[in-house]
Structures are given as structure tokens and as C-alpha cells.
PDB file of C-alpha atoms in Angstrom:
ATOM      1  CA  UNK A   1      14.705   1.939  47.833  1.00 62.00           C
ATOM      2  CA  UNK A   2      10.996   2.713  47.308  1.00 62.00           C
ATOM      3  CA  UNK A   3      12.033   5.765  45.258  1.00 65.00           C
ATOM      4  CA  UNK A   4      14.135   3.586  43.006  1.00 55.00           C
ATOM      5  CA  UNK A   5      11.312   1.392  42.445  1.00 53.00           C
ATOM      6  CA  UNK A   6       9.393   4.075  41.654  1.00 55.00           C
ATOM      7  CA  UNK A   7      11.295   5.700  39.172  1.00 59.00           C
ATOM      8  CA  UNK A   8      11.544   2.573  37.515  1.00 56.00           C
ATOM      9  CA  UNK A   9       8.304   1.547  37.261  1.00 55.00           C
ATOM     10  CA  UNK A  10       7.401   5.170  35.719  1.00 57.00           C
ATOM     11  CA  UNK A  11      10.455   4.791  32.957  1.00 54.00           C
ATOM     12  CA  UNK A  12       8.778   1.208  32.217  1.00 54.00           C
ATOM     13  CA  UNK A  13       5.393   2.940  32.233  1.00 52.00           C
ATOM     14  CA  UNK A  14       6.511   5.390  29.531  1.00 51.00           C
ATOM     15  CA  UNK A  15       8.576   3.170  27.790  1.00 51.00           C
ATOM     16  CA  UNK A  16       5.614   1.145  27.304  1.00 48.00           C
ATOM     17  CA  UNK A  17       3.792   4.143  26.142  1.00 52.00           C
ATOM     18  CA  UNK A  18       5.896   5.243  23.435  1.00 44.00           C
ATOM     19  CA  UNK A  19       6.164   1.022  22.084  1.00 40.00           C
ATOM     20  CA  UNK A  20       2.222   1.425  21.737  1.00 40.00           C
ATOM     21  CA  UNK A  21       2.155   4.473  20.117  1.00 40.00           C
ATOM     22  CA  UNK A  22       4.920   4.009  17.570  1.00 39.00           C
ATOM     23  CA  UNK A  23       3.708   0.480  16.805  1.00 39.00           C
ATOM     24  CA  UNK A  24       0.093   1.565  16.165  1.00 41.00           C
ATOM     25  CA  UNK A  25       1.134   5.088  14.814  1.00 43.00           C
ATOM     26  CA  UNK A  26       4.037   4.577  12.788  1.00 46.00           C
ATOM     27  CA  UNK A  27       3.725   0.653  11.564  1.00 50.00           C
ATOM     28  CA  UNK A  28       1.717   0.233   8.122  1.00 70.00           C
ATOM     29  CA  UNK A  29      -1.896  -0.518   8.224  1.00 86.00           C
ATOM     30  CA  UNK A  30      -1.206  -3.809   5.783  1.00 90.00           C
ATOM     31  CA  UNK A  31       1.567  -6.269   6.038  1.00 92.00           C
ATOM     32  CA  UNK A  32       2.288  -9.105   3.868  1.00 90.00           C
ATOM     33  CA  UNK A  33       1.043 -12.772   4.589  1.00 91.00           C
ATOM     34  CA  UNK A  34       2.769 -15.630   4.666  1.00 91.00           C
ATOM     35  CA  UNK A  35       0.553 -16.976   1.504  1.00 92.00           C
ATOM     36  CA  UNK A  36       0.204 -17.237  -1.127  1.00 94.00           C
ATOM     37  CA  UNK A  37       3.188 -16.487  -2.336  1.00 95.00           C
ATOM     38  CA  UNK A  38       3.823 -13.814  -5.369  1.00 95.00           C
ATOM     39  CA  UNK A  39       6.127 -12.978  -7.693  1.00 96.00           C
ATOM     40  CA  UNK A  40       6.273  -9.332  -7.885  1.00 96.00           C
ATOM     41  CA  UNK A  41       8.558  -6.676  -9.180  1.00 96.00           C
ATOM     42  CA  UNK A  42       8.291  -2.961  -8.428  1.00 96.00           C
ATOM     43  CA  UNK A  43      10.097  -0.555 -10.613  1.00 95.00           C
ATOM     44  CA  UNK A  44       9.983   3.779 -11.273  1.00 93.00           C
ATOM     45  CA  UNK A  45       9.499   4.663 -15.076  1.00 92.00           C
ATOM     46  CA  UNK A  46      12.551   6.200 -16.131  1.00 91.00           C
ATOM     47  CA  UNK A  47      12.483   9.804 -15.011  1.00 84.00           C
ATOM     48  CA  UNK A  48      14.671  12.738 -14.906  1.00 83.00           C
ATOM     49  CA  UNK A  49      12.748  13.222 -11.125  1.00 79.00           C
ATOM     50  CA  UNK A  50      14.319  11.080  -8.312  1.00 81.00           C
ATOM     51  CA  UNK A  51      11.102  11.457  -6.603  1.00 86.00           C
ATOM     52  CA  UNK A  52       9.653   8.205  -9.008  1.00 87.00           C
ATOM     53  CA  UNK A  53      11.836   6.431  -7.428  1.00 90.00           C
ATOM     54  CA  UNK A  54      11.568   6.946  -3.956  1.00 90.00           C
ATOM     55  CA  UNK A  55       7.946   7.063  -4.268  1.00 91.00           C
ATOM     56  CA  UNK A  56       8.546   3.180  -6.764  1.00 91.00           C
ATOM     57  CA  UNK A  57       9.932   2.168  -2.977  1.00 93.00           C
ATOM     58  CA  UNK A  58       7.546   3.669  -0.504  1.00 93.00           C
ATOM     59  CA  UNK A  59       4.184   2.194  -2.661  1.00 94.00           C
ATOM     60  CA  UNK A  60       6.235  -1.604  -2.830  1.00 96.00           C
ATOM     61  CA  UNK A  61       4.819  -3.422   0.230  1.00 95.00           C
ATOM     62  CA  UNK A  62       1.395  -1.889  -0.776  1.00 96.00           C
ATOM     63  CA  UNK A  63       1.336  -2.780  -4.216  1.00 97.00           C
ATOM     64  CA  UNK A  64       2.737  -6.607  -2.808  1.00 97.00           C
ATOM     65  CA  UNK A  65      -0.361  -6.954  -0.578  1.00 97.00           C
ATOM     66  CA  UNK A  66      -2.501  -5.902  -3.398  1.00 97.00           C
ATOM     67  CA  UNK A  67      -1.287  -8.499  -5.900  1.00 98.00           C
ATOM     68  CA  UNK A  68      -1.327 -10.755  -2.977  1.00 98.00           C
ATOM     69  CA  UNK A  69      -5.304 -10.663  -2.153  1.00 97.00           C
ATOM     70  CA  UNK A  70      -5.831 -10.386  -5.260  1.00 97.00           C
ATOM     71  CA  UNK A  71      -4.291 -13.639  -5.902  1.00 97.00           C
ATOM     72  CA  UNK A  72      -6.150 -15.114  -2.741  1.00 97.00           C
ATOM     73  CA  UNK A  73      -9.356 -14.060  -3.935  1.00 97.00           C
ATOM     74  CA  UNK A  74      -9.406 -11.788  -1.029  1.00 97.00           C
ATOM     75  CA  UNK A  75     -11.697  -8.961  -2.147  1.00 97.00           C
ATOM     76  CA  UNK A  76     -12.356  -7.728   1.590  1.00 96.00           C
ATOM     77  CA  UNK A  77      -8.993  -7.703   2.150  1.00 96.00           C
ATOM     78  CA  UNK A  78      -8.222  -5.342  -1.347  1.00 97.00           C
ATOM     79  CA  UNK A  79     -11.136  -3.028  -0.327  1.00 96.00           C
ATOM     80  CA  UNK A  80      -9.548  -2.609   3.013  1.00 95.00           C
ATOM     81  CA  UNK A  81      -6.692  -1.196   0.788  1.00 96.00           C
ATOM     82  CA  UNK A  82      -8.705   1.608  -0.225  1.00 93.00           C
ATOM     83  CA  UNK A  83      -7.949   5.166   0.796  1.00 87.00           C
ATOM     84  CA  UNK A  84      -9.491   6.932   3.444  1.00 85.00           C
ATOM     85  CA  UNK A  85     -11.697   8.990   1.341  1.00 83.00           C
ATOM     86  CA  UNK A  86     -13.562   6.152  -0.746  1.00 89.00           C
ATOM     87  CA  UNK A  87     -16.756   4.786  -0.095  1.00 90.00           C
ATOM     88  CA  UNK A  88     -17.616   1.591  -1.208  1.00 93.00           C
ATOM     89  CA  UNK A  89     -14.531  -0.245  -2.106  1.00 95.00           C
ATOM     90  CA  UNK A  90     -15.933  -3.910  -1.883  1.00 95.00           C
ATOM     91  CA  UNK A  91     -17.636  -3.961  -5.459  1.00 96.00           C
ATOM     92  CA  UNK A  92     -14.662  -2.627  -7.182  1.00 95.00           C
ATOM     93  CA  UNK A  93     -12.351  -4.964  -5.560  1.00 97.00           C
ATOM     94  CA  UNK A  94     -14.841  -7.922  -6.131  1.00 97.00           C
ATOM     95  CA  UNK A  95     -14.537  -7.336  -9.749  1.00 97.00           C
ATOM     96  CA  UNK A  96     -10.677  -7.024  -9.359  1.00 97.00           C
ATOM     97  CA  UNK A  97     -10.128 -10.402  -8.448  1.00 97.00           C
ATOM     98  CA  UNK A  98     -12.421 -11.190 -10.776  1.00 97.00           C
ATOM     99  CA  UNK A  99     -10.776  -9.818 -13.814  1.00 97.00           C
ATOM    100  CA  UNK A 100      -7.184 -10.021 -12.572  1.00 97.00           C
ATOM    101  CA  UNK A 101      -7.540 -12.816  -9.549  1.00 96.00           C
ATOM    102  CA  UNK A 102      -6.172 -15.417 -12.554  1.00 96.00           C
ATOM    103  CA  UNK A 103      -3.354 -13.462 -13.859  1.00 97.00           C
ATOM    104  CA  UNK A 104      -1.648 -12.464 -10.062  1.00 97.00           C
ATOM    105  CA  UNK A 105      -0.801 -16.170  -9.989  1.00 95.00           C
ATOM    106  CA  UNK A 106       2.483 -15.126 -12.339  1.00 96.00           C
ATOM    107  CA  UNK A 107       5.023 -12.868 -12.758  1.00 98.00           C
ATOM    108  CA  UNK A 108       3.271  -9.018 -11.920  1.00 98.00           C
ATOM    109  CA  UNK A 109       4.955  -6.127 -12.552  1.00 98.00           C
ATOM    110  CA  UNK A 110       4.373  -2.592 -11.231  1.00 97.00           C
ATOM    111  CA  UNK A 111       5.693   0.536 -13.201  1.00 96.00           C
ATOM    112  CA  UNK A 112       5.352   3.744 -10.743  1.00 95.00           C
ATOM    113  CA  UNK A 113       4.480   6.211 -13.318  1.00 94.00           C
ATOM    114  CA  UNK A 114       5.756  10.441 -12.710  1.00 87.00           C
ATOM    115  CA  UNK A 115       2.642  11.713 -10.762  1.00 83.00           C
ATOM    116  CA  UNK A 116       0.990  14.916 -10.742  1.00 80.00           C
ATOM    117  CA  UNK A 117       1.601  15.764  -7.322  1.00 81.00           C
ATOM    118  CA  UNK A 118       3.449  13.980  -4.697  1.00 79.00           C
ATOM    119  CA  UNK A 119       0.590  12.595  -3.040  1.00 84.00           C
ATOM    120  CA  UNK A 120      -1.374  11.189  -6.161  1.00 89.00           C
ATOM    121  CA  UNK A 121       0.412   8.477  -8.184  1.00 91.00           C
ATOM    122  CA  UNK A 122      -0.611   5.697 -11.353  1.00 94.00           C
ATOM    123  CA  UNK A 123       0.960   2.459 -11.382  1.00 96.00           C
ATOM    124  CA  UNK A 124       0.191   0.515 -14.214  1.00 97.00           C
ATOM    125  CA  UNK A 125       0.262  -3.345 -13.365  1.00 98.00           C
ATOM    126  CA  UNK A 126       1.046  -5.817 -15.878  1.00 98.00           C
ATOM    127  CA  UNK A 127       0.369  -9.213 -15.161  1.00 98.00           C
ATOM    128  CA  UNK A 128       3.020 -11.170 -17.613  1.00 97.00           C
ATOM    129  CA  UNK A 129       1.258 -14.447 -18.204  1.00 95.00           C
ATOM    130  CA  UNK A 130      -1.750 -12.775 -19.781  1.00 96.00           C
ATOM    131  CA  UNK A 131      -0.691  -9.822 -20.871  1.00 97.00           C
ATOM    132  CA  UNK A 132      -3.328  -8.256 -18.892  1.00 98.00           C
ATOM    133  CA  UNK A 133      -2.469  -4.699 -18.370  1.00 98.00           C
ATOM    134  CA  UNK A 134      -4.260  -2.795 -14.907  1.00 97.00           C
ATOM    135  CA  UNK A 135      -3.932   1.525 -14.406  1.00 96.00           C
ATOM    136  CA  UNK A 136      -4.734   2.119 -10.605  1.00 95.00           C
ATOM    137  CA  UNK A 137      -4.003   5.548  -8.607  1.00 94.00           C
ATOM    138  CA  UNK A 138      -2.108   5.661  -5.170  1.00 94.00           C
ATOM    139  CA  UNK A 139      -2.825   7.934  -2.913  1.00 93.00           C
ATOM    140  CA  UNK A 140      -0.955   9.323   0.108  1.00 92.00           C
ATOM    141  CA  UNK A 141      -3.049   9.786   3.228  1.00 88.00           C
ATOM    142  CA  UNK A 142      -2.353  10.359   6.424  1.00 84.00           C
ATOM    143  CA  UNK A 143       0.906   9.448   6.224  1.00 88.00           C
ATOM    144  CA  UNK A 144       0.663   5.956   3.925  1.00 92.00           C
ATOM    145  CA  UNK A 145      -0.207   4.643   0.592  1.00 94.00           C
ATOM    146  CA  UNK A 146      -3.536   3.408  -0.495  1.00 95.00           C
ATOM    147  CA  UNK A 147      -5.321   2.528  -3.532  1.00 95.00           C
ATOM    148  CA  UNK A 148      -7.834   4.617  -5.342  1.00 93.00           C
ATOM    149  CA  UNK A 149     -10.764   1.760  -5.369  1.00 92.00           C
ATOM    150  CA  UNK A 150     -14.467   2.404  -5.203  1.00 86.00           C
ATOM    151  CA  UNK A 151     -16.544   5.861  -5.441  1.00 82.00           C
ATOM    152  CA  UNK A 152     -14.351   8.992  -3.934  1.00 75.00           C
ATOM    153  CA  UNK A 153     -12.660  11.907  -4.038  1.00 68.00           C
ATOM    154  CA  UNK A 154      -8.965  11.106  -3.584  1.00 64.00           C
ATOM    155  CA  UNK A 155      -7.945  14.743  -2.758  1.00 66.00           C
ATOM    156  CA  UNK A 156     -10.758  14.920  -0.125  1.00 60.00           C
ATOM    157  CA  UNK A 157      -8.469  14.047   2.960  1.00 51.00           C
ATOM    158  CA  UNK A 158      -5.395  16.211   1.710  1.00 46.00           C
TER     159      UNK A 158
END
């Protein structure tokens, strides 16, 4: 009997384990909040390369949280968005929400441009009721997306 408890404890010990390590390895760093809400569609530009849009669906909960703070006024939360490899993100986000804060309250949407290499890509967001028209750069780090905001080099942790 003790050996049955025994082996059961240690398959709940690992089994605990491996639940910690996928959800802190595997999870995204950023997750939607409940609020505000947005309105926010995520397309590929047309391209011959299906990689567009693969990559359109792998940046979309990203790009959501983005337009998201930025409609919150959340600047530390956008410079918490930047990749791994960029110093200084607060400023640049501060003056995000400061030029584009307004405009995230409508309609946003996010064209996934063909990128240089896989890990590098533009989005260009338009924000439909002011016609105000934002380029950023994704990058691919360690696994997840991130935005190119504040001083860096964004091939520095390839």
C-alpha cells in the first residue's frame, strides 16, 4: 500500500511539474483584458507567400493587446510589449498613446506586411476614424512576438 502511495504522489509530483513549466514556458507573456473593449481586425497583405498569413495569425493577440493599452492609456503596459532587445521602451510608448491613444477607440486595422525574414515583420495600423495611419516592426524572440518600441537592435537576440 505504501508503495502505491508512493508512486502516486511522485506521478502527481511530476505532473505538477510539467503544468508549471508549460504554463510559464509555453503561455504568451501578454493576454488580453477584459477592458476596454476594441474593435480590431487583423489581416495578411495579399501575397503569393502563405507565410503572411500564418505569421497575420501568430502576431493577432499581440497586435490586440497593443491597440488595447493603447486605448487605456496604458503606456507601461505597451512598453512591456517591447522586444527583448530594446532599451527604453516607456518614452516611445508614452508618445504612442499620445498620438494614437484617441484613434484606438474605433475601428483599427492591422495589415501584416511580407517581411524580410521570418522573424522581422511591419504591420501598418490604420486607425479608421482618423485616418491615422501607424508602421511598427514585430519581432520574433525567443519564441513570441513583440514590438519594435524604444532604442535597440532588433536582430540582437536572434
Amino acid at each position: 500500500m505504501k508503495r502505491l502511495a508512493l508512486s502516486f504522489g511522485s506521478g502527481l509530483l511530476v505532473a505538477g511539474i510539467t503544468a508549471v513549466v508549460w504554463w510559464n514556458g509555453f503561455r504568451e507573456p501578454y493576454a488580453m483584458a477584459d477592458a476596454p473593449r476594441v474593435d480590431v481586425t487583423v489581416r495578411a497583405e495579399k501575397s503569393r507567400y502563405p507565410d503572411v498569413r500564418e505569421t497575420a495569425e501568430d502576431v493577432d493577440t499581440l497586435v490586440r493587446v497593443y491597440v488595447q493599452r493603447l486605448k487605456g492609456g496604458d503606456a507601461k503596459g505597451i512598453a512591456e510589449l517591447a522586444g527583448p532587445a530594446y532599451e527604453r521602451p516607456g518614452p516611445a510608448a508614452a508618445q504612442y498613446v499620445r498620438t494614437y491613444g484617441r484613434a484606438a477607440g474605433g475601428p483599427v486595422e492591422v495589415t501584416v506586411r511580407e517581411g524580410v525574414v521570418s522573424y522581422f515583420n511591419p504591420v501598418t495600423v490604420t486607425y479608421e476614424d482618423t485616418g491615422q495611419r501607424q508602421e511598427l516592426l514585430l519581432v520574433k524572440d525567443d519564441g513570441h512576438w513583440w514590438i519594435g518600441l524604444g532604442k535597440g537592435d532588433p536582430a540582437a537576440g536572434m
